[in-house]
């Protein structure tokens, strides 16, 4: 066995530094109070830089946090579909769907929303967003009348209505764009209207839409400040700079929750921390090595000591209580002996006694990329590196900007990449299983290809009985559970941090990160 204790001490030291840094910046007593707060204004500390306000490109801010634009379809808490800007839909034949639109919706410029606007928005999203184009797989969009739209898909697409819940399919007025299709400003239909966006300060401001078809919203204005650093978000909520934020360092949640005037709400959400594995790399292209990595990870310990119980150990890609999850799967339990046996069987042994396995003169040394916007990632990467060190795999964590990670993956210059991914933005298992595990999946960063998986996914598209569809998807889950092209660590826990005076918040489990709602208000 290979025992390396340094990683554990490094993890503990890092967590202590984070705690002392935040605590040292603020008095440990009451939270700060802003003297300039407007009782009808919400200031939100957003976890991402605001890189775009174009709904066709951005799934994180303009739809879910700013509430400027809306989609044709929404969901209920149980992930069943519900009406949005569309009141109803029906499948006319294998490839044709009819959508009936609300007739009482106005854009923020005062014009009526019609089927022409919906056609324009969807065609624009398809042309500008590869994932939207792939998921919709549209052959044509036809306006039947002002409030009826026909969508014909190139192939059978039983999840089309669910795809139209995806934020990048949100509806905008054609006056939102210039003659080349570039966004001028988003003119949507939502409860709040675009007011301004300062790229230099990373601040987006929206104001109440008094003519919203859904009724009266609770705030006059929402100011969204991009704050990608978790420590900055923690300081901002404590000092009174913001009224609402999310995912402060998990080691700080109990302390912050104990402060007067602030409360923390924790949710396990449909998002999973997963390690993408570069299958083009020697060693990692061996299923036994990937299984050994999975057996080396102590998921229970990571949830308890890294995530501070904001999350749960993961087995398959879906939460166990989701109707389409394969409930026979259990999280891999840490088993160093099993990991050791698998690596030895694969030919990876320590021939020179330096504690690192090797084969044919090559050391089993890997990089593990991650980013810091989500507070659990850097300490999780350190913990995983320490645990893999115990079985003779040398892992070097690298904390990078998310864009740099994508570039490295594009170049093929990477081994492992740790990030959390949403699993319910389209409320159907096909969304995740196709994008992650099919040969041409848009999120298949490992380059995984299994003809049986492709065949099973393709077969589901000709099945209308949901139980039969789910049974085939369960088979896919079992195959990838055994082959581990992506190593699932834990289901994501989200920590919502807000002032006590912020009322009316309702957590939405289908959101990309979190979604604010029109019913929120400030109570002084």
Coordinates of N, CA and C in Angstrom, one line a residue, residues 363-495:
X363 N 5.7 7.2 -15.2 CA 5.1 7.4 -13.8 C 3.6 7.7 -13.9
X364 N 2.9 7.2 -12.9 CA 1.4 7.5 -12.9 C 1.2 8.8 -12.2
X365 N 1.6 9.9 -12.9 CA 1.5 11.3 -12.4 C 0.4 12.0 -13.2
X366 N -0.5 12.6 -12.5 CA -1.7 13.3 -13.2 C -1.9 14.7 -12.7
X367 N -2.4 15.6 -13.5 CA -2.9 16.9 -13.1 C -4.4 16.8 -12.9
X368 N -4.9 17.6 -11.9 CA -6.3 17.6 -11.6 C -6.7 19.1 -11.7
X369 N -7.4 19.5 -12.7 CA -7.8 20.9 -12.9 C -9.1 21.2 -12.2
X370 N -9.2 22.4 -11.6 CA -10.5 22.8 -11.1 C -10.5 24.3 -11.0
X371 N -11.6 24.9 -10.5 CA -11.6 26.4 -10.4 C -12.2 26.7 -9.0
X372 N -12.2 28.0 -8.6 CA -12.5 28.4 -7.3 C -13.8 29.1 -7.1
X373 N -14.6 29.3 -8.1 CA -15.8 30.0 -8.0 C -16.8 29.3 -7.0
X374 N -16.8 28.0 -7.2 CA -17.6 27.2 -6.2 C -16.7 26.7 -5.1
X375 N -17.0 27.1 -3.8 CA -16.1 26.9 -2.7 C -15.6 25.5 -2.4
X376 N -16.4 24.5 -2.8 CA -16.0 23.2 -2.4 C -14.9 22.6 -3.3
X377 N -14.6 23.2 -4.5 CA -13.8 22.6 -5.5 C -12.3 22.5 -5.1
X378 N -11.6 23.7 -4.7 CA -10.2 23.5 -4.4 C -9.9 22.6 -3.2
X379 N -10.6 22.7 -2.1 CA -10.3 21.7 -1.0 C -10.7 20.3 -1.4
X380 N -11.7 20.1 -2.3 CA -12.0 18.7 -2.7 C -10.9 18.2 -3.6
X381 N -10.3 19.0 -4.5 CA -9.2 18.6 -5.3 C -8.0 18.2 -4.4
X382 N -7.8 18.9 -3.4 CA -6.7 18.6 -2.5 C -6.9 17.3 -1.8
X383 N -8.2 17.1 -1.3 CA -8.5 15.8 -0.6 C -8.4 14.6 -1.6
X384 N -8.8 14.8 -2.8 CA -8.8 13.7 -3.8 C -7.3 13.4 -4.1
X385 N -6.5 14.4 -4.2 CA -5.1 14.2 -4.5 C -4.4 13.4 -3.4
X386 N -4.7 13.8 -2.1 CA -4.2 13.1 -1.0 C -4.6 11.6 -1.0
X387 N -5.9 11.4 -1.3 CA -6.4 10.0 -1.3 C -5.8 9.1 -2.4
X388 N -5.6 9.7 -3.6 CA -5.0 9.0 -4.6 C -3.5 8.7 -4.4
X389 N -2.9 9.7 -3.6 CA -1.5 9.4 -3.2 C -1.4 8.2 -2.4
X390 N -2.4 7.8 -1.6 CA -2.4 6.6 -0.8 C -2.2 5.3 -1.6
X391 N -2.6 5.4 -2.9 CA -2.5 4.2 -3.7 C -1.4 4.3 -4.8
X392 N -0.5 5.3 -4.6 CA 0.6 5.5 -5.5 C 0.3 6.2 -6.8
X393 N -0.7 7.0 -6.8 CA -0.9 7.9 -8.0 C -0.6 9.3 -7.5
X394 N 0.3 10.0 -8.2 CA 0.8 11.3 -7.8 C -0.1 12.3 -8.6
X395 N -0.9 13.1 -7.9 CA -1.9 14.0 -8.4 C -1.5 15.4 -8.0
X396 N -1.4 16.3 -9.0 CA -1.1 17.7 -8.7 C -2.4 18.6 -9.0
X397 N -3.0 19.1 -8.0 CA -4.2 20.0 -8.3 C -3.8 21.3 -8.9
X398 N -4.6 21.8 -9.8 CA -4.3 23.1 -10.5 C -5.6 23.9 -10.4
X399 N -5.6 25.0 -9.7 CA -6.8 25.9 -9.7 C -6.6 27.0 -10.7
X400 N -7.5 26.9 -11.7 CA -7.4 27.8 -12.9 C -8.7 28.6 -13.1
X401 N -8.7 29.6 -14.0 CA -9.9 30.2 -14.4 C -10.7 29.1 -15.3
X402 N -12.0 29.2 -15.2 CA -12.8 28.2 -15.9 C -12.5 28.2 -17.4
X403 N -12.4 29.4 -17.9 CA -12.1 29.5 -19.4 C -10.7 28.8 -19.7
X404 N -9.8 28.9 -18.8 CA -8.5 28.2 -19.1 C -8.6 26.7 -19.1
X405 N -9.5 26.2 -18.2 CA -9.8 24.8 -18.2 C -10.4 24.3 -19.5
X406 N -11.3 25.1 -20.0 CA -12.0 24.7 -21.3 C -10.9 24.7 -22.4
X407 N -10.0 25.7 -22.4 CA -9.0 25.7 -23.4 C -8.0 24.6 -23.3
X408 N -7.6 24.2 -22.1 CA -6.8 23.0 -21.9 C -7.5 21.8 -22.4
X409 N -8.7 21.6 -22.1 CA -9.5 20.4 -22.6 C -9.5 20.4 -24.1
X410 N -9.7 21.6 -24.7 CA -9.8 21.7 -26.1 C -8.5 21.2 -26.8
X411 N -7.4 21.6 -26.1 CA -6.0 21.3 -26.6 C -5.6 19.9 -26.3
X412 N -6.3 19.2 -25.4 CA -6.0 17.9 -25.0 C -4.9 17.8 -23.9
X413 N -4.6 19.0 -23.4 CA -3.5 19.1 -22.4 C -4.0 19.0 -21.0
X414 N -4.5 17.8 -20.6 CA -5.1 17.7 -19.3 C -5.2 16.2 -19.0
X415 N -5.4 15.9 -17.7 CA -5.6 14.5 -17.3 C -6.9 14.3 -16.6
X416 N -7.2 15.1 -15.6 CA -8.4 15.0 -14.8 C -9.0 16.5 -14.6
X417 N -10.3 16.6 -14.6 CA -10.9 17.9 -14.4 C -12.1 17.8 -13.5
X418 N -12.1 18.5 -12.4 CA -13.1 18.4 -11.4 C -14.0 19.6 -11.5
X419 N -15.3 19.4 -11.6 CA -16.3 20.5 -11.7 C -17.7 19.9 -11.4
X420 N -18.6 20.7 -10.9 CA -20.0 20.3 -10.7 C -20.9 20.6 -11.9
X421 N -21.7 19.7 -12.3 CA -22.5 19.8 -13.5 C -24.0 19.7 -13.1
X422 N -24.8 20.5 -13.7 CA -26.3 20.4 -13.5 C -26.8 19.2 -14.2
X423 N -27.9 18.6 -13.6 CA -28.5 17.4 -14.2 C -30.0 17.5 -14.4
X424 N -30.5 18.7 -14.3 CA -32.0 18.8 -14.4 C -32.5 20.1 -15.1
X425 N -31.6 20.8 -15.8 CA -32.0 22.0 -16.5 C -33.0 21.6 -17.7
X426 N -32.8 20.4 -18.2 CA -33.9 19.8 -19.1 C -34.3 18.6 -18.3
X427 N -35.6 18.6 -17.9 CA -36.1 17.6 -16.9 C -36.4 16.3 -17.6
X428 N -35.3 15.6 -18.1 CA -35.4 14.3 -18.7 C -34.0 13.7 -18.7
X429 N -33.8 12.4 -18.4 CA -32.5 11.8 -18.4 C -31.7 11.9 -19.7
X430 N -32.4 12.0 -20.8 CA -31.7 12.1 -22.1 C -30.8 13.2 -22.2
X431 N -31.1 14.4 -21.6 CA -30.3 15.6 -21.6 C -28.9 15.3 -21.1
X432 N -28.8 14.7 -19.9 CA -27.5 14.4 -19.3 C -26.8 13.3 -20.0
X433 N -27.5 12.2 -20.2 CA -26.9 10.9 -20.7 C -26.4 11.1 -22.1
X434 N -27.1 11.9 -22.9 CA -26.7 12.1 -24.3 C -25.5 13.1 -24.3
X435 N -25.6 14.2 -23.6 CA -24.5 15.2 -23.6 C -23.2 14.7 -23.0
X436 N -23.3 13.8 -22.0 CA -22.2 13.3 -21.3 C -21.6 12.1 -21.9
X437 N -22.4 11.1 -22.3 CA -21.9 9.8 -22.6 C -22.0 9.3 -24.0
X438 N -22.8 10.0 -24.8 CA -22.9 9.6 -26.2 C -21.6 10.0 -26.9
X439 N -21.2 9.3 -28.0 CA -20.0 9.6 -28.6 C -19.8 11.0 -29.1
X440 N -20.9 11.6 -29.5 CA -20.8 13.0 -30.0 C -21.4 14.0 -29.0
X441 N -21.5 13.6 -27.8 CA -22.1 14.5 -26.8 C -21.4 15.8 -26.6
X442 N -22.2 16.9 -26.4 CA -21.6 18.2 -26.3 C -20.8 18.4 -25.1
X443 N -21.0 17.6 -24.0 CA -20.2 17.7 -22.8 C -19.4 16.5 -22.5
X444 N -19.1 15.7 -23.6 CA -18.3 14.5 -23.5 C -16.9 14.9 -23.6
X445 N -16.3 15.6 -22.6 CA -15.0 16.0 -22.6 C -14.0 14.9 -22.6
X446 N -14.3 13.7 -21.9 CA -13.3 12.6 -21.9 C -13.1 12.0 -23.2
X447 N -14.0 12.1 -24.2 CA -13.9 11.4 -25.4 C -14.4 10.0 -25.3
X448 N -15.3 9.8 -24.5 CA -15.9 8.4 -24.2 C -16.7 8.0 -25.4
X449 N -16.6 6.7 -25.8 CA -17.4 6.2 -26.9 C -17.6 4.7 -26.6
X450 N -18.9 4.3 -26.5 CA -19.3 3.0 -26.3 C -20.5 2.7 -27.2
X451 N -20.4 1.9 -28.2 CA -21.5 1.6 -29.1 C -22.8 1.2 -28.5
X452 N -22.7 0.4 -27.4 CA -23.9 0.0 -26.7 C -24.6 1.1 -26.0
X453 N -23.8 2.1 -25.5 CA -24.5 3.3 -24.9 C -25.1 4.1 -26.0
X454 N -24.5 4.3 -27.1 CA -25.1 5.0 -28.2 C -26.4 4.4 -28.7
X455 N -26.3 3.0 -28.8 CA -27.5 2.3 -29.2 C -28.6 2.4 -28.3
X456 N -28.4 2.3 -27.0 CA -29.5 2.4 -26.0 C -30.1 3.8 -26.0
X457 N -29.3 4.8 -26.1 CA -29.8 6.2 -26.1 C -30.6 6.4 -27.4
X458 N -30.1 5.9 -28.5 CA -30.9 6.1 -29.7 C -32.2 5.3 -29.7
X459 N -32.2 4.2 -29.1 CA -33.5 3.4 -29.0 C -34.5 4.1 -28.2
X460 N -34.1 4.9 -27.2 CA -35.1 5.6 -26.3 C -35.9 6.6 -27.1
X461 N -35.4 7.1 -28.2 CA -36.1 8.1 -29.0 C -37.3 7.6 -29.8
X462 N -37.4 6.3 -29.9 CA -38.5 5.7 -30.6 C -39.5 5.2 -29.6
X463 N -39.4 5.4 -28.3 CA -40.2 4.9 -27.3 C -41.1 6.0 -26.6
X464 N -42.3 5.8 -26.6 CA -43.2 6.8 -25.9 C -43.6 6.4 -24.5
X465 N -43.5 5.1 -24.1 CA -43.8 4.7 -22.8 C -42.6 5.1 -21.9
X466 N -42.9 5.9 -20.9 CA -41.8 6.5 -20.0 C -41.1 5.4 -19.2
X467 N -41.8 4.4 -18.7 CA -41.1 3.4 -17.9 C -40.1 2.6 -18.7
X468 N -40.5 2.4 -20.0 CA -39.6 1.6 -20.9 C -38.4 2.5 -21.2
X469 N -38.6 3.8 -21.5 CA -37.5 4.7 -21.7 C -36.5 4.7 -20.5
X470 N -37.1 4.9 -19.3 CA -36.3 5.0 -18.1 C -35.5 3.7 -17.9
X471 N -36.1 2.5 -18.3 CA -35.4 1.3 -18.1 C -34.1 1.2 -19.0
X472 N -34.2 1.7 -20.2 CA -33.0 1.8 -21.1 C -32.0 2.8 -20.6
X473 N -32.5 3.9 -20.1 CA -31.5 4.9 -19.5 C -30.8 4.3 -18.3
X474 N -31.6 3.5 -17.5 CA -30.9 2.8 -16.3 C -29.8 1.9 -16.8
X475 N -30.0 1.2 -17.9 CA -28.9 0.4 -18.5 C -27.7 1.2 -18.8
X476 N -27.9 2.4 -19.4 CA -26.8 3.3 -19.7 C -26.1 3.7 -18.4
X477 N -26.8 4.0 -17.4 CA -26.3 4.4 -16.1 C -25.4 3.3 -15.5
X478 N -25.9 2.0 -15.6 CA -25.1 0.9 -15.1 C -23.8 0.7 -15.9
X479 N -23.8 0.9 -17.2 CA -22.6 0.7 -18.0 C -21.6 1.7 -17.6
X480 N -22.0 3.0 -17.5 CA -21.0 4.1 -17.3 C -20.6 4.0 -15.8
X481 N -21.4 3.5 -14.9 CA -21.0 3.3 -13.5 C -19.8 2.3 -13.4
X482 N -19.9 1.3 -14.3 CA -18.8 0.3 -14.3 C -17.6 0.8 -15.0
X483 N -17.7 1.5 -16.1 CA -16.6 2.0 -16.9 C -16.0 3.2 -16.4
X484 N -16.7 4.1 -15.6 CA -16.1 5.3 -15.0 C -15.4 6.2 -15.9
X485 N -16.0 6.6 -17.1 CA -15.3 7.6 -17.9 C -15.3 9.0 -17.2
X486 N -16.3 9.1 -16.4 CA -16.4 10.3 -15.5 C -16.7 9.8 -14.1
X487 N -15.9 10.3 -13.2 CA -16.0 9.8 -11.8 C -16.8 10.7 -11.0
X488 N -17.9 10.2 -10.5 CA -18.9 11.0 -9.7 C -18.5 11.0 -8.3
X489 N -18.4 12.2 -7.6 CA -18.0 12.3 -6.3 C -19.1 12.5 -5.3
X490 N -19.8 13.6 -5.5 CA -20.9 14.0 -4.6 C -22.0 14.8 -5.3
X491 N -23.2 14.7 -4.8 CA -24.2 15.6 -5.2 C -24.0 16.9 -4.6
X492 N -24.3 18.0 -5.3 CA -24.0 19.3 -4.9 C -24.9 19.8 -3.8
X493 N -24.4 20.5 -2.9 CA -25.2 21.2 -1.9 C -25.0 22.7 -2.1
X494 N -26.1 23.4 -2.1 CA -26.2 24.8 -2.3 C -26.5 25.5 -1.0
X495 N -25.7 26.5 -0.7 CA -25.9 27.3 0.5 C -26.4 28.7 0.1

